[in-house]
PDB file of C-alpha atoms in Angstrom:
ATOM      1  CA  MET A 563       0.000   0.000   0.000  1.00  0.00           C
ATOM      2  CA  GLN A 564       2.880   2.383   0.755  1.00  0.00           C
ATOM      3  CA  VAL A 565       4.308   2.138  -2.759  1.00  0.00           C
ATOM      4  CA  MET A 566       0.866   2.802  -4.259  1.00  0.00           C
ATOM      5  CA  LYS A 567       0.564   5.913  -2.093  1.00  0.00           C
ATOM      6  CA  LYS A 568       3.932   7.101  -3.417  1.00  0.00           C
ATOM      7  CA  ILE A 569       2.783   6.533  -7.001  1.00  0.00           C
ATOM      8  CA  LEU A 570      -0.456   8.439  -6.464  1.00  0.00           C
ATOM      9  CA  LYS A 571       1.486  11.275  -4.837  1.00  0.00           C
ATOM     10  CA  LYS A 572       3.765  11.541  -7.879  1.00  0.00           C
ATOM     11  CA  ILE A 573       0.819  11.452 -10.264  1.00  0.00           C
ATOM     12  CA  LYS A 574      -0.698  14.372  -8.382  1.00  0.00           C
ATOM     13  CA  GLU A 575       2.571  16.315  -8.519  1.00  0.00           C
ATOM     14  CA  TYR A 576       2.949  16.274 -12.308  1.00  0.00           C
ATOM     15  CA  ASP A 577       0.890  18.118 -14.911  1.00  0.00           C
ATOM     16  CA  LYS A 578       2.322  15.961 -17.714  1.00  0.00           C
ATOM     17  CA  ILE A 579       2.614  12.173 -17.638  1.00  0.00           C
ATOM     18  CA  VAL A 580       3.764   9.746 -20.333  1.00  0.00           C
ATOM     19  CA  ILE A 581       2.932   6.045 -19.999  1.00  0.00           C
ATOM     20  CA  TYR A 582       5.277   3.591 -21.735  1.00  0.00           C
ATOM     21  CA  GLY A 583       5.208  -0.165 -22.407  1.00  0.00           C
ATOM     22  CA  HIS A 584       7.397  -2.866 -23.891  1.00  0.00           C
ATOM     23  CA  ILE A 585       8.320  -3.649 -27.478  1.00  0.00           C
ATOM     24  CA  ARG A 586       5.838  -5.798 -29.394  1.00  0.00           C
ATOM     25  CA  PRO A 587       3.101  -5.049 -26.839  1.00  0.00           C
ATOM     26  CA  ASP A 588       0.621  -7.738 -25.860  1.00  0.00           C
ATOM     27  CA  GLY A 589      -2.897  -7.265 -24.527  1.00  0.00           C
ATOM     28  CA  ASP A 590      -1.770  -6.751 -20.948  1.00  0.00           C
ATOM     29  CA  CYS A 591       0.737  -4.072 -21.904  1.00  0.00           C
ATOM     30  CA  TYR A 592      -1.873  -2.244 -23.979  1.00  0.00           C
ATOM     31  CA  GLY A 593      -4.538  -2.688 -21.320  1.00  0.00           C
ATOM     32  CA  SER A 594      -2.266  -1.397 -18.565  1.00  0.00           C
ATOM     33  CA  GLN A 595      -1.224   1.667 -20.554  1.00  0.00           C
ATOM     34  CA  PHE A 596      -4.665   2.750 -21.708  1.00  0.00           C
ATOM     35  CA  GLY A 597      -6.347   1.725 -18.461  1.00  0.00           C
ATOM     36  CA  LEU A 598      -3.936   3.793 -16.375  1.00  0.00           C
ATOM     37  CA  LYS A 599      -4.253   6.732 -18.773  1.00  0.00           C
ATOM     38  CA  ASP A 600      -8.029   6.613 -18.373  1.00  0.00           C
ATOM     39  CA  ILE A 601      -7.850   6.526 -14.570  1.00  0.00           C
ATOM     40  CA  ILE A 602      -5.545   9.550 -14.463  1.00  0.00           C
ATOM     41  CA  LYS A 603      -7.475  11.585 -17.065  1.00  0.00           C
ATOM     42  CA  THR A 604     -10.898  10.745 -15.592  1.00  0.00           C
ATOM     43  CA  THR A 605      -9.746  11.643 -12.076  1.00  0.00           C
ATOM     44  CA  PHE A 606      -7.592  14.642 -13.020  1.00  0.00           C
ATOM     45  CA  PRO A 607      -9.056  16.066 -16.265  1.00  0.00           C
ATOM     46  CA  LYS A 608      -6.621  18.995 -16.436  1.00  0.00           C
ATOM     47  CA  LYS A 609      -3.526  16.773 -16.612  1.00  0.00           C
ATOM     48  CA  GLU A 610      -1.869  15.989 -19.932  1.00  0.00           C
ATOM     49  CA  VAL A 611      -1.529  12.205 -20.168  1.00  0.00           C
ATOM     50  CA  TYR A 612       0.068  10.455 -23.134  1.00  0.00           C
ATOM     51  CA  VAL A 613       0.564   6.836 -24.147  1.00  0.00           C
ATOM     52  CA  SER A 614       3.702   5.995 -26.114  1.00  0.00           C
ATOM     53  CA  THR A 615       3.427   2.542 -27.630  1.00  0.00           C
ATOM     54  CA  GLU A 616       4.093   0.460 -30.693  1.00  0.00           C
ATOM     55  CA  LEU A 617       0.967  -0.595 -32.561  1.00  0.00           C
ATOM     56  CA  SER A 618      -0.523  -3.975 -31.655  1.00  0.00           C
ATOM     57  CA  ASP A 619      -3.215  -4.765 -34.206  1.00  0.00           C
ATOM     58  CA  PHE A 620      -5.234  -7.294 -32.244  1.00  0.00           C
ATOM     59  CA  VAL A 621      -5.862  -4.888 -29.351  1.00  0.00           C
ATOM     60  CA  SER A 622      -5.738  -1.639 -31.320  1.00  0.00           C
ATOM     61  CA  PHE A 623      -9.436  -1.133 -30.512  1.00  0.00           C
ATOM     62  CA  LEU A 624      -8.262   0.036 -27.066  1.00  0.00           C
ATOM     63  CA  GLY A 625      -6.407   3.055 -28.447  1.00  0.00           C
ATOM     64  CA  LYS A 626      -3.466   4.325 -30.457  1.00  0.00           C
ATOM     65  CA  SER A 627      -0.162   5.883 -29.469  1.00  0.00           C
ATOM     66  CA  ASP A 628      -0.268   9.598 -28.683  1.00  0.00           C
ATOM     67  CA  ASN A 629       3.270   9.990 -30.075  1.00  0.00           C
ATOM     68  CA  PRO A 630       4.439  12.551 -27.511  1.00  0.00           C
ATOM     69  CA  SER A 631       7.152  14.984 -28.572  1.00  0.00           C
ATOM     70  CA  ASP A 632      10.704  14.888 -27.224  1.00  0.00           C
ATOM     71  CA  LEU A 633       9.998  18.001 -25.159  1.00  0.00           C
ATOM     72  CA  THR A 634       6.862  16.441 -23.658  1.00  0.00           C
ATOM     73  CA  CYS A 635       8.829  13.340 -22.658  1.00  0.00           C
ATOM     74  CA  GLN A 636      11.451  15.513 -20.965  1.00  0.00           C
ATOM     75  CA  GLU A 637       8.883  17.555 -19.039  1.00  0.00           C
ATOM     76  CA  SER A 638       6.845  14.577 -17.858  1.00  0.00           C
ATOM     77  CA  LEU A 639       6.657  11.911 -15.228  1.00  0.00           C
ATOM     78  CA  SER A 640       7.533   8.619 -16.940  1.00  0.00           C
ATOM     79  CA  ILE A 641       5.446   5.593 -15.965  1.00  0.00           C
ATOM     80  CA  VAL A 642       6.547   2.286 -17.495  1.00  0.00           C
ATOM     81  CA  VAL A 643       4.151  -0.655 -17.254  1.00  0.00           C
ATOM     82  CA  ASP A 644       4.584  -4.382 -17.880  1.00  0.00           C
ATOM     83  CA  SER A 645       8.274  -4.183 -18.769  1.00  0.00           C
ATOM     84  CA  GLY A 646      10.695  -5.981 -16.476  1.00  0.00           C
ATOM     85  CA  ASP A 647      13.782  -5.078 -18.503  1.00  0.00           C
ATOM     86  CA  SER A 648      14.488  -1.427 -19.297  1.00  0.00           C
ATOM     87  CA  LYS A 649      16.079  -2.488 -22.599  1.00  0.00           C
ATOM     88  CA  ARG A 650      12.703  -3.815 -23.784  1.00  0.00           C
ATOM     89  CA  VAL A 651      10.798  -0.571 -23.282  1.00  0.00           C
ATOM     90  CA  SER A 652       9.568   0.413 -26.747  1.00  0.00           C
ATOM     91  CA  ASP A 653      10.377   4.108 -26.384  1.00  0.00           C
ATOM     92  CA  LEU A 654      13.684   4.707 -24.632  1.00  0.00           C
ATOM     93  CA  ARG A 655      12.811   8.364 -24.170  1.00  0.00           C
ATOM     94  CA  PHE A 656      11.232   7.254 -20.893  1.00  0.00           C
ATOM     95  CA  LYS A 657      14.723   7.748 -19.461  1.00  0.00           C
ATOM     96  CA  ASN A 658      14.468  11.455 -20.245  1.00  0.00           C
ATOM     97  CA  GLY A 659      11.488  11.995 -17.953  1.00  0.00           C
ATOM     98  CA  LYS A 660      11.926  13.952 -14.756  1.00  0.00           C
ATOM     99  CA  GLU A 661      11.204  10.827 -12.696  1.00  0.00           C
ATOM    100  CA  ILE A 662      10.454   7.200 -13.544  1.00  0.00           C
ATOM    101  CA  ILE A 663       7.865   4.856 -12.041  1.00  0.00           C
ATOM    102  CA  LYS A 664       8.011   1.154 -12.906  1.00  0.00           C
ATOM    103  CA  ILE A 665       4.836  -0.961 -12.525  1.00  0.00           C
ATOM    104  CA  ASP A 666       5.418  -4.603 -13.414  1.00  0.00           C
ATOM    105  CA  HIS A 667       4.700  -8.249 -12.613  1.00  0.00           C
ATOM    106  CA  HIS A 668       7.626 -10.014 -14.261  1.00  0.00           C
ATOM    107  CA  ILE A 669      10.446 -11.778 -12.451  1.00  0.00           C
ATOM    108  CA  SER A 670      13.154  -9.138 -12.766  1.00  0.00           C
ATOM    109  CA  ASN A 671      15.949  -7.445 -10.858  1.00  0.00           C
ATOM    110  CA  ASP A 672      16.088  -4.456 -13.209  1.00  0.00           C
ATOM    111  CA  LEU A 673      14.937  -1.766 -10.799  1.00  0.00           C
ATOM    112  CA  TYR A 674      15.189   1.085 -13.271  1.00  0.00           C
ATOM    113  CA  GLY A 675      12.495   3.246 -11.695  1.00  0.00           C
ATOM    114  CA  ASP A 676      12.819   5.895  -9.029  1.00  0.00           C
ATOM    115  CA  ILE A 677       9.756   4.096  -7.660  1.00  0.00           C
ATOM    116  CA  ASN A 678       9.429   0.374  -8.428  1.00  0.00           C
ATOM    117  CA  TRP A 679       6.130  -1.432  -7.814  1.00  0.00           C
ATOM    118  CA  ILE A 680       6.600  -5.104  -8.675  1.00  0.00           C
ATOM    119  CA  ILE A 681       4.289  -7.988  -7.773  1.00  0.00           C
ATOM    120  CA  GLU A 682       5.751 -11.093  -9.404  1.00  0.00           C
ATOM    121  CA  GLU A 683       2.839 -13.316  -8.379  1.00  0.00           C
ATOM    122  CA  SER A 684       0.257 -11.069 -10.062  1.00  0.00           C
ATOM    123  CA  PRO A 685      -1.078 -12.767 -13.202  1.00  0.00           C
ATOM    124  CA  ALA A 686      -1.390  -9.452 -15.059  1.00  0.00           C
ATOM    125  CA  CYS A 687      -0.104  -5.922 -14.803  1.00  0.00           C
ATOM    126  CA  SER A 688      -3.658  -4.832 -15.614  1.00  0.00           C
ATOM    127  CA  GLN A 689      -4.777  -6.467 -12.378  1.00  0.00           C
ATOM    128  CA  MET A 690      -2.228  -4.354 -10.509  1.00  0.00           C
ATOM    129  CA  ILE A 691      -3.564  -1.191 -12.159  1.00  0.00           C
ATOM    130  CA  THR A 692      -7.114  -2.248 -11.225  1.00  0.00           C
ATOM    131  CA  ASP A 693      -6.021  -2.868  -7.623  1.00  0.00           C
ATOM    132  CA  PHE A 694      -4.417   0.586  -7.639  1.00  0.00           C
ATOM    133  CA  TYR A 695      -7.768   2.056  -8.663  1.00  0.00           C
ATOM    134  CA  ILE A 696      -9.609   0.049  -5.987  1.00  0.00           C
ATOM    135  CA  SER A 697      -7.221   1.186  -3.252  1.00  0.00           C
ATOM    136  CA  PHE A 698      -8.111   4.897  -3.461  1.00  0.00           C
ATOM    137  CA  LYS A 699     -11.713   6.092  -3.268  1.00  0.00           C
ATOM    138  CA  GLU A 700     -10.796   9.370  -4.970  1.00  0.00           C
ATOM    139  CA  LEU A 701      -9.826   7.650  -8.217  1.00  0.00           C
ATOM    140  CA  LYS A 702     -12.310   7.469 -11.078  1.00  0.00           C
ATOM    141  CA  MET A 703     -12.526   5.335 -14.208  1.00  0.00           C
ATOM    142  CA  SER A 704     -14.672   5.419 -17.333  1.00  0.00           C
ATOM    143  CA  LYS A 705     -16.025   2.546 -19.391  1.00  0.00           C
ATOM    144  CA  GLU A 706     -13.038   2.869 -21.744  1.00  0.00           C
ATOM    145  CA  GLY A 707     -10.611   2.302 -18.879  1.00  0.00           C
ATOM    146  CA  ALA A 708     -12.592  -0.710 -17.692  1.00  0.00           C
ATOM    147  CA  MET A 709     -12.525  -2.150 -21.218  1.00  0.00           C
ATOM    148  CA  ALA A 710      -8.756  -1.731 -21.432  1.00  0.00           C
ATOM    149  CA  LEU A 711      -7.994  -3.283 -18.040  1.00  0.00           C
ATOM    150  CA  TYR A 712     -10.413  -6.180 -18.534  1.00  0.00           C
ATOM    151  CA  THR A 713      -8.784  -6.909 -21.907  1.00  0.00           C
ATOM    152  CA  GLY A 714      -5.369  -6.881 -20.251  1.00  0.00           C
ATOM    153  CA  ILE A 715      -6.441  -9.298 -17.532  1.00  0.00           C
ATOM    154  CA  VAL A 716      -8.265 -11.714 -19.818  1.00  0.00           C
ATOM    155  CA  THR A 717      -5.389 -11.912 -22.332  1.00  0.00           C
ATOM    156  CA  ASP A 718      -2.559 -12.356 -19.827  1.00  0.00           C
ATOM    157  CA  THR A 719      -4.456 -15.017 -17.859  1.00  0.00           C
ATOM    158  CA  GLY A 720      -5.490 -16.951 -20.956  1.00  0.00           C
ATOM    159  CA  GLY A 721      -9.126 -16.333 -20.157  1.00  0.00           C
ATOM    160  CA  PHE A 722      -8.547 -16.953 -16.413  1.00  0.00           C
ATOM    161  CA  LYS A 723      -6.975 -20.376 -17.096  1.00  0.00           C
ATOM    162  CA  TYR A 724      -3.347 -19.816 -16.073  1.00  0.00           C
ATOM    163  CA  ARG A 725      -1.768 -20.400 -12.686  1.00  0.00           C
ATOM    164  CA  GLY A 726      -1.678 -17.243 -10.610  1.00  0.00           C
ATOM    165  CA  VAL A 727      -5.363 -16.450 -11.108  1.00  0.00           C
ATOM    166  CA  THR A 728      -6.917 -15.887  -7.693  1.00  0.00           C
ATOM    167  CA  ARG A 729     -10.101 -14.653  -6.103  1.00  0.00           C
ATOM    168  CA  GLN A 730      -8.519 -11.193  -6.274  1.00  0.00           C
ATOM    169  CA  THR A 731      -8.258 -11.574 -10.064  1.00  0.00           C
ATOM    170  CA  HIS A 732     -11.931 -12.428 -10.383  1.00  0.00           C
ATOM    171  CA  ASN A 733     -12.912  -9.630  -7.996  1.00  0.00           C
ATOM    172  CA  ALA A 734     -10.980  -7.151 -10.143  1.00  0.00           C
ATOM    173  CA  ALA A 735     -12.600  -8.478 -13.310  1.00  0.00           C
ATOM    174  CA  GLY A 736     -16.031  -8.321 -11.713  1.00  0.00           C
ATOM    175  CA  LEU A 737     -15.536  -4.681 -10.762  1.00  0.00           C
ATOM    176  CA  LEU A 738     -14.481  -3.847 -14.318  1.00  0.00           C
ATOM    177  CA  LEU A 739     -17.672  -5.450 -15.596  1.00  0.00           C
ATOM    178  CA  GLU A 740     -19.669  -3.244 -13.240  1.00  0.00           C
ATOM    179  CA  LEU A 741     -17.822  -0.232 -14.648  1.00  0.00           C
ATOM    180  CA  GLY A 742     -18.907  -1.093 -18.171  1.00  0.00           C
ATOM    181  CA  ALA A 743     -16.441  -3.569 -19.651  1.00  0.00           C
ATOM    182  CA  ASP A 744     -18.343  -5.260 -22.499  1.00  0.00           C
ATOM    183  CA  VAL A 745     -17.314  -8.927 -22.432  1.00  0.00           C
ATOM    184  CA  GLU A 746     -19.088  -9.845 -25.665  1.00  0.00           C
ATOM    185  CA  PHE A 747     -17.486  -6.966 -27.565  1.00  0.00           C
ATOM    186  CA  ILE A 748     -14.015  -7.739 -26.179  1.00  0.00           C
ATOM    187  CA  ASN A 749     -14.284 -11.472 -26.883  1.00  0.00           C
ATOM    188  CA  ASN A 750     -15.479 -10.788 -30.431  1.00  0.00           C
ATOM    189  CA  LYS A 751     -12.506  -8.485 -31.026  1.00  0.00           C
ATOM    190  CA  LEU A 752      -9.993 -10.917 -29.526  1.00  0.00           C
ATOM    191  CA  GLY A 753     -11.531 -13.936 -31.258  1.00  0.00           C
ATOM    192  CA  LYS A 754     -11.417 -12.568 -34.783  1.00  0.00           C
ATOM    193  CA  THR A 755      -9.146 -14.321 -37.227  1.00  0.00           C
ATOM    194  CA  THR A 756      -8.418 -14.184 -40.928  1.00  0.00           C
ATOM    195  CA  LEU A 757      -8.215 -16.846 -43.593  1.00  0.00           C
ATOM    196  CA  ASN A 758      -4.498 -16.070 -43.860  1.00  0.00           C
ATOM    197  CA  GLU A 759      -4.042 -16.825 -40.144  1.00  0.00           C
ATOM    198  CA  ILE A 760      -5.930 -20.106 -40.548  1.00  0.00           C
ATOM    199  CA  GLU A 761      -3.605 -21.056 -43.397  1.00  0.00           C
ATOM    200  CA  LEU A 762      -0.576 -20.181 -41.260  1.00  0.00           C
ATOM    201  CA  LYS A 763      -1.973 -22.422 -38.502  1.00  0.00           C
ATOM    202  CA  GLY A 764      -1.966 -25.213 -41.059  1.00  0.00           C
ATOM    203  CA  TYR A 765       1.717 -24.578 -41.747  1.00  0.00           C
ATOM    204  CA  LEU A 766       2.419 -24.533 -38.020  1.00  0.00           C
ATOM    205  CA  LEU A 767       0.689 -27.865 -37.347  1.00  0.00           C
ATOM    206  CA  ASN A 768       2.499 -29.483 -40.282  1.00  0.00           C
ATOM    207  CA  ASN A 769       5.956 -28.348 -39.162  1.00  0.00           C
ATOM    208  CA  ILE A 770       6.105 -29.410 -35.519  1.00  0.00           C
ATOM    209  CA  VAL A 771       9.503 -30.578 -34.307  1.00  0.00           C
ATOM    210  CA  LYS A 772       9.268 -33.174 -31.527  1.00  0.00           C
ATOM    211  CA  THR A 773      11.954 -34.113 -29.016  1.00  0.00           C
ATOM    212  CA  LYS A 774      11.630 -36.254 -25.900  1.00  0.00           C
ATOM    213  CA  HIS A 775       9.329 -33.899 -23.983  1.00  0.00           C
ATOM    214  CA  PHE A 776       9.346 -30.714 -26.079  1.00  0.00           C
ATOM    215  CA  ILE A 777       7.625 -29.535 -29.243  1.00  0.00           C
ATOM    216  CA  TYR A 778       8.390 -26.396 -31.206  1.00  0.00           C
ATOM    217  CA  VAL A 779       7.899 -24.770 -34.578  1.00  0.00           C
ATOM    218  CA  CYS A 780      10.254 -22.403 -36.388  1.00  0.00           C
ATOM    219  CA  ILE A 781       8.533 -19.806 -38.561  1.00  0.00           C
ATOM    220  CA  PRO A 782      10.835 -17.936 -40.973  1.00  0.00           C
ATOM    221  CA  LYS A 783       9.808 -14.419 -41.896  1.00  0.00           C
ATOM    222  CA  GLU A 784       9.263 -15.410 -45.536  1.00  0.00           C
ATOM    223  CA  ILE A 785       6.583 -17.851 -44.371  1.00  0.00           C
ATOM    224  CA  TYR A 786       4.435 -15.433 -42.384  1.00  0.00           C
ATOM    225  CA  ASN A 787       5.021 -12.787 -45.068  1.00  0.00           C
ATOM    226  CA  LYS A 788       3.827 -15.306 -47.656  1.00  0.00           C
ATOM    227  CA  PHE A 789       0.589 -15.755 -45.726  1.00  0.00           C
ATOM    228  CA  GLY A 790       0.188 -12.004 -45.182  1.00  0.00           C
ATOM    229  CA  VAL A 791       0.372 -12.325 -41.390  1.00  0.00           C
ATOM    230  CA  SER A 792       2.361  -9.987 -39.140  1.00  0.00           C
ATOM    231  CA  SER A 793       5.200 -11.323 -37.008  1.00  0.00           C
ATOM    232  CA  GLU A 794       3.234 -10.610 -33.838  1.00  0.00           C
ATOM    233  CA  ASP A 795       0.093 -12.345 -35.076  1.00  0.00           C
ATOM    234  CA  ALA A 796       2.286 -15.305 -36.026  1.00  0.00           C
ATOM    235  CA  ALA A 797       3.871 -15.369 -32.549  1.00  0.00           C
ATOM    236  CA  ALA A 798       0.418 -15.205 -30.965  1.00  0.00           C
ATOM    237  CA  LEU A 799      -0.268 -18.696 -32.332  1.00  0.00           C
ATOM    238  CA  VAL A 800       2.000 -20.250 -29.697  1.00  0.00           C
ATOM    239  CA  ASN A 801      -0.865 -21.780 -27.732  1.00  0.00           C
ATOM    240  CA  GLN A 802      -1.975 -23.769 -30.767  1.00  0.00           C
ATOM    241  CA  LEU A 803       0.661 -26.163 -29.406  1.00  0.00           C
ATOM    242  CA  ALA A 804      -0.729 -26.212 -25.862  1.00  0.00           C
ATOM    243  CA  GLY A 805      -2.230 -29.263 -24.209  1.00  0.00           C
ATOM    244  CA  ILE A 806      -0.620 -31.941 -26.379  1.00  0.00           C
ATOM    245  CA  GLU A 807      -0.220 -35.004 -24.167  1.00  0.00           C
ATOM    246  CA  GLY A 808       3.385 -35.882 -23.341  1.00  0.00           C
ATOM    247  CA  PHE A 809       4.767 -32.440 -24.200  1.00  0.00           C
ATOM    248  CA  PRO A 810       4.513 -30.112 -21.183  1.00  0.00           C
ATOM    249  CA  VAL A 811       6.717 -27.426 -22.770  1.00  0.00           C
ATOM    250  CA  TRP A 812       6.231 -25.905 -26.210  1.00  0.00           C
ATOM    251  CA  ALA A 813       7.510 -22.952 -28.210  1.00  0.00           C
ATOM    252  CA  LEU A 814       7.234 -20.891 -31.340  1.00  0.00           C
ATOM    253  CA  ILE A 815      10.455 -19.462 -32.722  1.00  0.00           C
ATOM    254  CA  ILE A 816       9.856 -16.476 -34.972  1.00  0.00           C
ATOM    255  CA  GLU A 817      12.372 -14.846 -37.289  1.00  0.00           C
ATOM    256  CA  TYR A 818      12.199 -11.052 -37.220  1.00  0.00           C
ATOM    257  CA  ASP A 819      14.059  -8.446 -39.212  1.00  0.00           C
ATOM    258  CA  ASN A 820      17.715  -7.755 -38.391  1.00  0.00           C
ATOM    259  CA  ASN A 821      18.430 -11.489 -37.927  1.00  0.00           C
ATOM    260  CA  GLU A 822      16.499 -11.615 -34.648  1.00  0.00           C
ATOM    261  CA  TYR A 823      15.034 -14.954 -33.572  1.00  0.00           C
ATOM    262  CA  ARG A 824      12.535 -14.622 -30.732  1.00  0.00           C
ATOM    263  CA  VAL A 825      11.203 -17.581 -28.744  1.00  0.00           C
ATOM    264  CA  ARG A 826       7.710 -17.672 -27.256  1.00  0.00           C
ATOM    265  CA  LEU A 827       8.203 -20.371 -24.607  1.00  0.00           C
ATOM    266  CA  ARG A 828       5.249 -21.842 -22.696  1.00  0.00           C
ATOM    267  CA  SER A 829       4.712 -24.702 -20.258  1.00  0.00           C
ATOM    268  CA  SER A 830       2.210 -26.575 -18.173  1.00  0.00           C
ATOM    269  CA  GLY A 831       3.555 -27.245 -14.679  1.00  0.00           C
ATOM    270  CA  ILE A 832       7.255 -26.665 -15.467  1.00  0.00           C
ATOM    271  CA  GLU A 833       9.076 -23.501 -14.425  1.00  0.00           C
ATOM    272  CA  ILE A 834      10.828 -22.226 -17.530  1.00  0.00           C
ATOM    273  CA  ASN A 835      11.776 -18.636 -16.721  1.00  0.00           C
ATOM    274  CA  LYS A 836      15.276 -19.507 -15.457  1.00  0.00           C
ATOM    275  CA  LEU A 837      15.989 -21.443 -18.620  1.00  0.00           C
ATOM    276  CA  ALA A 838      14.758 -18.502 -20.682  1.00  0.00           C
ATOM    277  CA  GLU A 839      17.279 -16.278 -18.894  1.00  0.00           C
ATOM    278  CA  LYS A 840      20.059 -18.515 -20.230  1.00  0.00           C
ATOM    279  CA  TYR A 841      18.907 -17.510 -23.701  1.00  0.00           C
ATOM    280  CA  ARG A 842      18.811 -13.744 -23.135  1.00  0.00           C
ATOM    281  CA  GLY A 843      15.227 -13.770 -21.983  1.00  0.00           C
ATOM    282  CA  GLY A 844      12.992 -14.257 -18.988  1.00  0.00           C
ATOM    283  CA  GLY A 845       9.421 -13.813 -17.915  1.00  0.00           C
ATOM    284  CA  HIS A 846       6.951 -15.800 -15.870  1.00  0.00           C
ATOM    285  CA  ALA A 847       7.292 -19.306 -14.465  1.00  0.00           C
ATOM    286  CA  GLN A 848       5.192 -20.811 -17.262  1.00  0.00           C
ATOM    287  CA  ALA A 849       5.270 -18.116 -19.938  1.00  0.00           C
ATOM    288  CA  ALA A 850       8.601 -16.678 -20.998  1.00  0.00           C
ATOM    289  CA  GLY A 851      10.502 -15.264 -23.917  1.00  0.00           C
ATOM    290  CA  ALA A 852      14.046 -15.763 -25.159  1.00  0.00           C
ATOM    291  CA  SER A 853      16.359 -14.947 -28.073  1.00  0.00           C
ATOM    292  CA  LEU A 854      18.416 -17.192 -30.338  1.00  0.00           C
ATOM    293  CA  ASP A 855      21.141 -16.400 -32.839  1.00  0.00           C
ATOM    294  CA  SER A 856      19.603 -18.672 -35.483  1.00  0.00           C
ATOM    295  CA  PHE A 857      17.057 -21.434 -35.966  1.00  0.00           C
ATOM    296  CA  ASP A 858      19.935 -23.931 -35.513  1.00  0.00           C
ATOM    297  CA  ASP A 859      20.124 -22.893 -31.853  1.00  0.00           C
ATOM    298  CA  ALA A 860      16.653 -24.360 -31.361  1.00  0.00           C
ATOM    299  CA  LYS A 861      18.344 -27.755 -31.093  1.00  0.00           C
ATOM    300  CA  LYS A 862      20.405 -26.531 -28.114  1.00  0.00           C
ATOM    301  CA  LEU A 863      17.288 -25.093 -26.523  1.00  0.00           C
ATOM    302  CA  ALA A 864      15.482 -28.411 -27.011  1.00  0.00           C
ATOM    303  CA  ILE A 865      18.281 -30.308 -25.266  1.00  0.00           C
ATOM    304  CA  ASP A 866      18.083 -27.944 -22.304  1.00  0.00           C
ATOM    305  CA  VAL A 867      14.286 -28.152 -22.169  1.00  0.00           C
ATOM    306  CA  ASP A 868      14.349 -31.956 -22.183  1.00  0.00           C
ATOM    307  CA  ALA A 869      16.967 -31.967 -19.410  1.00  0.00           C
ATOM    308  CA  LEU A 870      14.858 -29.560 -17.365  1.00  0.00           C
ATOM    309  CA  ILE A 871      11.778 -31.750 -17.731  1.00  0.00           C
ATOM    310  CA  ASP A 872      13.733 -34.911 -16.867  1.00  0.00           C
ATOM    311  CA  GLU A 873      14.961 -33.189 -13.719  1.00  0.00           C
ATOM    312  CA  HIS A 874      11.435 -32.125 -12.851  1.00  0.00           C
ATOM    313  CA  LEU A 875      10.095 -35.666 -13.363  1.00  0.00           C
ATOM    314  CA  ASN A 876      12.880 -37.190 -11.228  1.00  0.00           C
ATOM    315  CA  ILE A 877      12.309 -34.762  -8.385  1.00  0.00           C
ATOM    316  CA  ASN A 878       8.585 -35.381  -8.430  1.00  0.00           C
ATOM    317  CA  GLY A 879       8.966 -39.122  -8.707  1.00  0.00           C
ATOM    318  CA  ASN A 880       7.269 -39.486 -12.065  1.00  0.00           C
TER     319      ASN A 880
END
């Protein structure tokens, strides 16, 4: 509660605030940014509040970047949400702000904020922002803010299916519904797909690589470009590999521009974040990201994943 009081105090002190997120933003990053912006603007209408973000098509219905100027960034309080590593913030001008607040739920030791509010066990940063709103009676929120935060919670919890979801999560979601979050509208937006994406799913399911306990798919950029699908929409297909019996860890490895190979690593019951750190990544216990130098390195990753699962099975007597 003390750190939330400090954050509210800083928000009150500044007339200009810029809210930042991470590169290739997901639903929780978007939801946290636009939800927090709405809370501040609805409560303090005279403040100038900006969101600086990369575009994320599948949640673009929540809002678009305000593209603040360099001068605005320098004159503002910087609030960075959902980004454990300062290097992954999409707009590095956050460092130019007068002060920095970090609000995050990832496992991270990168305390780059002047104020750092981190709850690693929270299933979504959007839940933290909702709890912030709940904690102070003076704060207000519109329907748009409720829509953003609900979207953030539902996407980062996999529709309330992932470990970490608690009664507090459902209470937060319930409050957002009372404030106007339209579940049918949000689900329709999130559930939309294109024929091109369906065709890419076909490619994915026909190119699974299986090891002892691990399955993964490598998607070169010429493949998703061929199907007319963005790199982020391609990466979002990772859970098409979820729930396959005998394979508790799965991954999509996506080739980006500039010879970057990003891994979306997921698991059921296996803690994978420490392994992800070995590959220049990190994240949550069962949902993490990593980087490889090439698709060939996927073989090394697979060996490490299989060893990790063997160790887990031995410890648990399976």
